[in-house]
CSV table of C-alpha atoms in Angstrom, one decimal:
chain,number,residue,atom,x,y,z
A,140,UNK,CA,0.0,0.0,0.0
A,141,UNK,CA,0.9,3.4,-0.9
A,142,UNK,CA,0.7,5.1,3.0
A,143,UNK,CA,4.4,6.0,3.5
A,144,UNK,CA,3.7,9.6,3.1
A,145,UNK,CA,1.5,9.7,6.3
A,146,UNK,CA,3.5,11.1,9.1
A,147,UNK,CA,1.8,10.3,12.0
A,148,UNK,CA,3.7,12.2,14.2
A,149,UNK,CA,2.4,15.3,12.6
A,150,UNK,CA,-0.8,13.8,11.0
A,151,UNK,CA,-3.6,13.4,13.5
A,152,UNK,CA,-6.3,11.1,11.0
A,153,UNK,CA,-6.5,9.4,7.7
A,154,UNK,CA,-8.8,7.8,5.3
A,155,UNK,CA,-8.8,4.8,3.2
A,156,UNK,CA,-9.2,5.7,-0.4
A,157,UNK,CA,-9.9,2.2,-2.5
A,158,UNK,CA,-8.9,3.7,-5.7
A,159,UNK,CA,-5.7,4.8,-4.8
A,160,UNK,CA,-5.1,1.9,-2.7
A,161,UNK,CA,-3.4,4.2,-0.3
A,162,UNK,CA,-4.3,6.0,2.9
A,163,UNK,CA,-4.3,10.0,2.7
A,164,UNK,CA,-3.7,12.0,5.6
A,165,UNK,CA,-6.8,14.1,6.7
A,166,UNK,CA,-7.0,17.6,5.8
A,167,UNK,CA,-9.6,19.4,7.4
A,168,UNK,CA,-11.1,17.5,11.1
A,169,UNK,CA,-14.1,18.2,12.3
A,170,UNK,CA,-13.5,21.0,15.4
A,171,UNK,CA,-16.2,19.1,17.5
A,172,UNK,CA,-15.3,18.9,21.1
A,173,UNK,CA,-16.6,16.6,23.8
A,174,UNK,CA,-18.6,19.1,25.9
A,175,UNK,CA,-20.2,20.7,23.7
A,176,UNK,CA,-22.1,17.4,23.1
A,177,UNK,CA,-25.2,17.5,25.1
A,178,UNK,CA,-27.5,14.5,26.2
A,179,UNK,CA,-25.0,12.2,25.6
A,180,UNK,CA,-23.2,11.9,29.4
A,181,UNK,CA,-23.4,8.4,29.5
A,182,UNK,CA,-22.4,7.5,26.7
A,183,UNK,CA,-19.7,10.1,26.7
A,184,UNK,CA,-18.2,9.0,30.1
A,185,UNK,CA,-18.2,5.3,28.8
A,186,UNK,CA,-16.0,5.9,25.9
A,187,UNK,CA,-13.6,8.5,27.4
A,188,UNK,CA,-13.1,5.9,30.0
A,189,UNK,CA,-12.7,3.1,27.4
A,190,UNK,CA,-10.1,5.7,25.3
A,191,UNK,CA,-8.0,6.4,27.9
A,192,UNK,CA,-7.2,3.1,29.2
A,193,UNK,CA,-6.4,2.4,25.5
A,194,UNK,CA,-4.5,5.1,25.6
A,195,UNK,CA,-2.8,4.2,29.0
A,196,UNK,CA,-1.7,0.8,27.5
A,197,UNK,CA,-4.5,-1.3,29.5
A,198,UNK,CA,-7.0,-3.6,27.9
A,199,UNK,CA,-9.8,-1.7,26.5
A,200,UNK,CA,-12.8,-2.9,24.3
A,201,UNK,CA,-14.1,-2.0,20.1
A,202,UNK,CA,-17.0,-0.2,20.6
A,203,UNK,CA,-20.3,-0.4,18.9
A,204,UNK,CA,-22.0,3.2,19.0
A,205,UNK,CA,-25.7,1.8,17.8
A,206,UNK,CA,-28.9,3.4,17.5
A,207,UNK,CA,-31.0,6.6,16.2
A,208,UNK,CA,-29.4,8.9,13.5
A,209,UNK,CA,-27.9,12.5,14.1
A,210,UNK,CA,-27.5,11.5,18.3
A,211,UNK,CA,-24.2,12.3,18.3
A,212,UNK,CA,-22.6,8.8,17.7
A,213,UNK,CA,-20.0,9.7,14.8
A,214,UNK,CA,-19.5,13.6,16.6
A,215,UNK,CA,-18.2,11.3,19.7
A,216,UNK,CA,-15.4,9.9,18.5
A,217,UNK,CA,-14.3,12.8,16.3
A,218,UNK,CA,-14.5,14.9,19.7
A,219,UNK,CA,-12.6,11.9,21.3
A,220,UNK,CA,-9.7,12.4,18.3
A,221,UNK,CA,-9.7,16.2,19.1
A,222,UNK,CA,-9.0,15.5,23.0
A,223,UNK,CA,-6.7,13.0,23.4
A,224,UNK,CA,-4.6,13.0,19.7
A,225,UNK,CA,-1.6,15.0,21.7
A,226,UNK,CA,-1.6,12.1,23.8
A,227,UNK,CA,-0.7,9.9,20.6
A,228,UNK,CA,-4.6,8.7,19.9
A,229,UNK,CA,-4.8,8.3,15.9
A,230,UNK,CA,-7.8,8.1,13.8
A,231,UNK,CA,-8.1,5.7,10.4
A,232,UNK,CA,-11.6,5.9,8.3
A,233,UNK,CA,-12.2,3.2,6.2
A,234,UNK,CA,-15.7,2.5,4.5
A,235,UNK,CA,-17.7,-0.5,4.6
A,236,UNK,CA,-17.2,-1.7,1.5
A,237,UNK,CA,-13.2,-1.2,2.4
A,238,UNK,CA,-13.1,-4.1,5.1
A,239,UNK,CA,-11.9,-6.1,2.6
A,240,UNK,CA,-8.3,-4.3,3.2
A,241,UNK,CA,-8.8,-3.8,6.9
A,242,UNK,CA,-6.3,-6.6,7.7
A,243,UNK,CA,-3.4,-5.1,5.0
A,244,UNK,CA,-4.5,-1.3,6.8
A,245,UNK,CA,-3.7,-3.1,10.5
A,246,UNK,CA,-0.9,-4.8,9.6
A,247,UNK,CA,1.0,-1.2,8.2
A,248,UNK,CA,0.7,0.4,11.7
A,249,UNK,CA,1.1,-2.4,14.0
A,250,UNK,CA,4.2,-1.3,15.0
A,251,UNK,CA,3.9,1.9,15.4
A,252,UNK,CA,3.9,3.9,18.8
A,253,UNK,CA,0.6,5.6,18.3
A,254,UNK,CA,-2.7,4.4,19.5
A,255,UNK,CA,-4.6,3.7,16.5
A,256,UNK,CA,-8.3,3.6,15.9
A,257,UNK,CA,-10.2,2.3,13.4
A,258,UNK,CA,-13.2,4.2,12.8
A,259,UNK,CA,-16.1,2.7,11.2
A,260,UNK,CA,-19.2,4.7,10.1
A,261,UNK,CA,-22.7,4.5,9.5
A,262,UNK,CA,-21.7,-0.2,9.3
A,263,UNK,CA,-24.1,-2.3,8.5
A,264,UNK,CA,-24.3,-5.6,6.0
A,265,UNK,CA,-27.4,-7.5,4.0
A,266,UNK,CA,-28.0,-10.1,3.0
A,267,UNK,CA,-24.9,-12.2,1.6
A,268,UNK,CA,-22.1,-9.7,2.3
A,269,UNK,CA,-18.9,-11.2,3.1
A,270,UNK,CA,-17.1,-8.1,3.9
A,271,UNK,CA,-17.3,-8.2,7.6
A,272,UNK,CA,-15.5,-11.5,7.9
A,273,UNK,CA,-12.2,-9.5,7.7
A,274,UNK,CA,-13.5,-6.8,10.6
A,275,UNK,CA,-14.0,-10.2,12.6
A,276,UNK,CA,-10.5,-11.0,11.7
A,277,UNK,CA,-9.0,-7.1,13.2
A,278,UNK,CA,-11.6,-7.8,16.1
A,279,UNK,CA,-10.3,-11.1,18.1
A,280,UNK,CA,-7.3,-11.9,15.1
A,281,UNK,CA,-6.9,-14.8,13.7
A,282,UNK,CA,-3.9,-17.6,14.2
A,283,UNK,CA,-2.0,-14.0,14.9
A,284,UNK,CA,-4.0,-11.6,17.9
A,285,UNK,CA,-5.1,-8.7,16.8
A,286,UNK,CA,-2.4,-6.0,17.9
A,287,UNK,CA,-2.7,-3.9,21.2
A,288,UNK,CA,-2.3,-0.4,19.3
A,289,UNK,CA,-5.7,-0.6,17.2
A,290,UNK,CA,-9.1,-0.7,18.3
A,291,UNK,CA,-12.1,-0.5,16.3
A,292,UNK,CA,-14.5,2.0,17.0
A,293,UNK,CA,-18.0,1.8,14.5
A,294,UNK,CA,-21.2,3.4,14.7
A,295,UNK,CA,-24.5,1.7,13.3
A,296,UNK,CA,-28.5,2.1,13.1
A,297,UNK,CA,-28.3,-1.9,14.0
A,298,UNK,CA,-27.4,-3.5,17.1
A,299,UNK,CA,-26.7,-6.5,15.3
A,300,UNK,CA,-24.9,-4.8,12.2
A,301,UNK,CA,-26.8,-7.2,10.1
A,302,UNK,CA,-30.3,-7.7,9.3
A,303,UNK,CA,-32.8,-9.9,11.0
A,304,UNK,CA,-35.9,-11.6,9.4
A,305,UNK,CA,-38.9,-13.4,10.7
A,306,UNK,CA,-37.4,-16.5,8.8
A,307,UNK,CA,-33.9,-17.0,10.5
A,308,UNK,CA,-36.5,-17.0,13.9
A,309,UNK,CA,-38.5,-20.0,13.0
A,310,UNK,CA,-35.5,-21.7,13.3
A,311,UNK,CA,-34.9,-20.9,16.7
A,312,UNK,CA,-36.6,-22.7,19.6
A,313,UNK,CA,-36.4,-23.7,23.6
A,314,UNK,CA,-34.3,-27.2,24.5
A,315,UNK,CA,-34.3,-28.3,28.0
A,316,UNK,CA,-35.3,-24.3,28.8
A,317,UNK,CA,-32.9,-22.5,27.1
A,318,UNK,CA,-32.8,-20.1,24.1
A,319,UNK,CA,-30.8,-22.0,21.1
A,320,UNK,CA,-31.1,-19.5,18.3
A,321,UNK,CA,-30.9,-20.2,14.8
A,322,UNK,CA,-27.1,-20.5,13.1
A,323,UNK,CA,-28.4,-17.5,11.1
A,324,UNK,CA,-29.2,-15.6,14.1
A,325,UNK,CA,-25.7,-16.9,15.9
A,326,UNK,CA,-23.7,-15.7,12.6
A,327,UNK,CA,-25.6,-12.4,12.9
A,328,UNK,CA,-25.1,-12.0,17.0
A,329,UNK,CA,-21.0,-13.4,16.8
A,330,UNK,CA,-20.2,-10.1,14.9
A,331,UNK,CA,-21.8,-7.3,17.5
A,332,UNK,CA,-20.4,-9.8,20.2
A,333,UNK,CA,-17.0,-9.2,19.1
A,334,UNK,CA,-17.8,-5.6,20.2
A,335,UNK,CA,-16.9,-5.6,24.1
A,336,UNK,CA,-18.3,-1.9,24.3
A,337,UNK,CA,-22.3,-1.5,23.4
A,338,UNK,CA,-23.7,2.0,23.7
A,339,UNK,CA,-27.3,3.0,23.1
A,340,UNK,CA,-27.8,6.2,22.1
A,341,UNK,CA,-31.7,7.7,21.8
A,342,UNK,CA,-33.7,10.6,20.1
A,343,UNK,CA,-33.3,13.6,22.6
A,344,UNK,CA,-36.3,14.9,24.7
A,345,UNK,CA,-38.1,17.8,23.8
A,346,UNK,CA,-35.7,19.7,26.5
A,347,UNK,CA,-32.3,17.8,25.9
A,348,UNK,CA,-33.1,19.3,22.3
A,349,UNK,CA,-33.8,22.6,22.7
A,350,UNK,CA,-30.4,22.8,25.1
A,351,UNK,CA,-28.8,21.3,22.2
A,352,UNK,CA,-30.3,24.4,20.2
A,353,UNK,CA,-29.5,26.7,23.1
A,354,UNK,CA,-25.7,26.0,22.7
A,355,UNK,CA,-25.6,27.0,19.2
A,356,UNK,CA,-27.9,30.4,19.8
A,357,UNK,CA,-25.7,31.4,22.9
A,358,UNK,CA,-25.8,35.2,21.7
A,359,UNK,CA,-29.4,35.2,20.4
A,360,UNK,CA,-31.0,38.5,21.8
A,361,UNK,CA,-34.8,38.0,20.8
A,362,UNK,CA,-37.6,36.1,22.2
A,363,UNK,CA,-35.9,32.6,23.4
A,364,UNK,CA,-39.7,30.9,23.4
A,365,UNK,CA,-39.9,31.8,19.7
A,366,UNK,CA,-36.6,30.8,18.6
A,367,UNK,CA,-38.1,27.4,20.8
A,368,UNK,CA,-40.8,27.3,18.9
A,369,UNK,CA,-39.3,27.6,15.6
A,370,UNK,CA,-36.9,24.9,16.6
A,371,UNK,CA,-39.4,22.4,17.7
A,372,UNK,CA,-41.4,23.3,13.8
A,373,UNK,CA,-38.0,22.8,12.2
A,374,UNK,CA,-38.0,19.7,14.0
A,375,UNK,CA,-41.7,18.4,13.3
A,376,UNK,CA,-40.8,19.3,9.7
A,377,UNK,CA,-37.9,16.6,9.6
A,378,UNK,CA,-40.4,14.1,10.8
A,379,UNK,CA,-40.2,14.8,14.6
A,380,UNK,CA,-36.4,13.9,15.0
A,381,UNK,CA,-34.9,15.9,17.7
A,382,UNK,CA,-31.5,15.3,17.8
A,383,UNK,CA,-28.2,17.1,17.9
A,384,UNK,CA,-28.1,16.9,13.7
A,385,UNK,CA,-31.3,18.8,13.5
A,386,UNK,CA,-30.1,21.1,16.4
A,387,UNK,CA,-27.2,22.2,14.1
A,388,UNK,CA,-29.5,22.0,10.6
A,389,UNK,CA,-31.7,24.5,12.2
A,390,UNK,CA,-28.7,26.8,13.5
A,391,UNK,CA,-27.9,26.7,9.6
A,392,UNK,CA,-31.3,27.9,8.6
A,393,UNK,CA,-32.0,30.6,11.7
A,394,UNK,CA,-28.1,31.5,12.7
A,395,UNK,CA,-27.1,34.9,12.3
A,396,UNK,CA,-23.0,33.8,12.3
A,397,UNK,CA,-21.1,30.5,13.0
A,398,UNK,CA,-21.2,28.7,16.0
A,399,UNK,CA,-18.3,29.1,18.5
A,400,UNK,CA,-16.7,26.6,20.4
């Protein structure tokens, strides 16, 4: 692979570009910082706390950011990179449909004295995709262990990553009182299980989300229950998803300058 132009003393991220066959260094990050994150404190402290034990050289766990779009999940773990990459914490993007070179990406930076991880976005697979047999590889290794510089970090809509049907259920059934699912449903479960880290993350409340829209409108100086109530429209308007996403959508429809950190 073509990646010995990264410098990752100097180079904080980098991103898997299947054309190229090469990594390429990062150019502009996201500025996102962990507190201005709101709603999220759970999940927040879970990860931090997983990060810096990476970071500290102790075992940590991949982690498995699943559930609702625009709560923050992808935002976390750019703010993570933003907090702790002086401490030696490295990002690597690669795309779903890049797994296939996962193993060749791991094997480049093995060695190296940063803390590498492997960012995953938006992961899912259907029906007959192969492609997540090599993330199950990087996850628990194979006849070599996965190395204790890289951790996968991936966000998904699914718990399971993979999709579930009514048919792989019939399968399933109770012997001597216990669950025994379906090998469909094992070969589904084995790859979130490979995750030791699950967080959950929800649509906001109707108050986590107008905080949310608060912290973008911090020098707003006309009526605050307007500005609400336009927010909570704008929100109704995007099928009722209050989230952080929409926060910052309606700040780019209503916001008089860019939003400070």
């Amino acid at each position: 692979m073509d990646d010995e132009r990264i410098d990752w003393q100097r180079t904080w991220a980098a991103l898997w570009r299947h054309h190229r066959q090469a990594l390429r260094a990062a150019r502009h990050l996201d500025p996102i910082r962990l507190e201005q994150l709101l709603g999220i404190e759970r999940q927040k402290q879970a990860l931090v706390h997983n990060t810096e034990r990476f970071l500290a050289g102790l075992p940590a766990n991949n982690a498995l950011l699943w559930g609702a779009r625009g709560t923050g999940k992808s935002s976390l773990i750019k703010a993570l990179l933003n907090a702790y990459a002086p401490r030696g914490l490295r990002l690597i993007e690669v795309d779903k449909d890049d797994l296939l070179y996962l193993p060749e990406i791991v094997d480049d930076i093995r060695e190296l004295p940063q803390r590498f991880i492997v960012f995953c976005d938006d992961l899912s697979f259907e029906a007959g995709e192969r492609s997540y047999k090599a993330l199950k590889s990087v996850l628990e290794g194979s006849i070599e262990l996965p190395p204790d510089n890289v951790l996968v970090y991936a966000t998904s809509n699914r718990r399971h990553l993979m999709p579930e049907s009514m048919q792989d259920n019939l399968a399933s059934g109770l012997v001597e009182g216990e669950l025994h699912y379906a090998d469909a449903i094992e070969e589904k479960i084995s790859l979130s299980d490979r995750f030791g880290l699950w967080l959950s993350f929800y649509p906001a409340t109707q108050d986590e989300y107008l905080a949310m829209v608060d912290s973008y409108f911090t020098d707003y100086r006309g009526d605050r229950s307007e500005l609400h109530h336009a927010a909570l429209q704008f929100a109704q308007s995007k099928g009722g998803t209050r989230s952080g996403r929409t926060a910052r959508q309606f700040f780019n429809a209503w916001g008089e300058r860019p939003a400070t950190s």
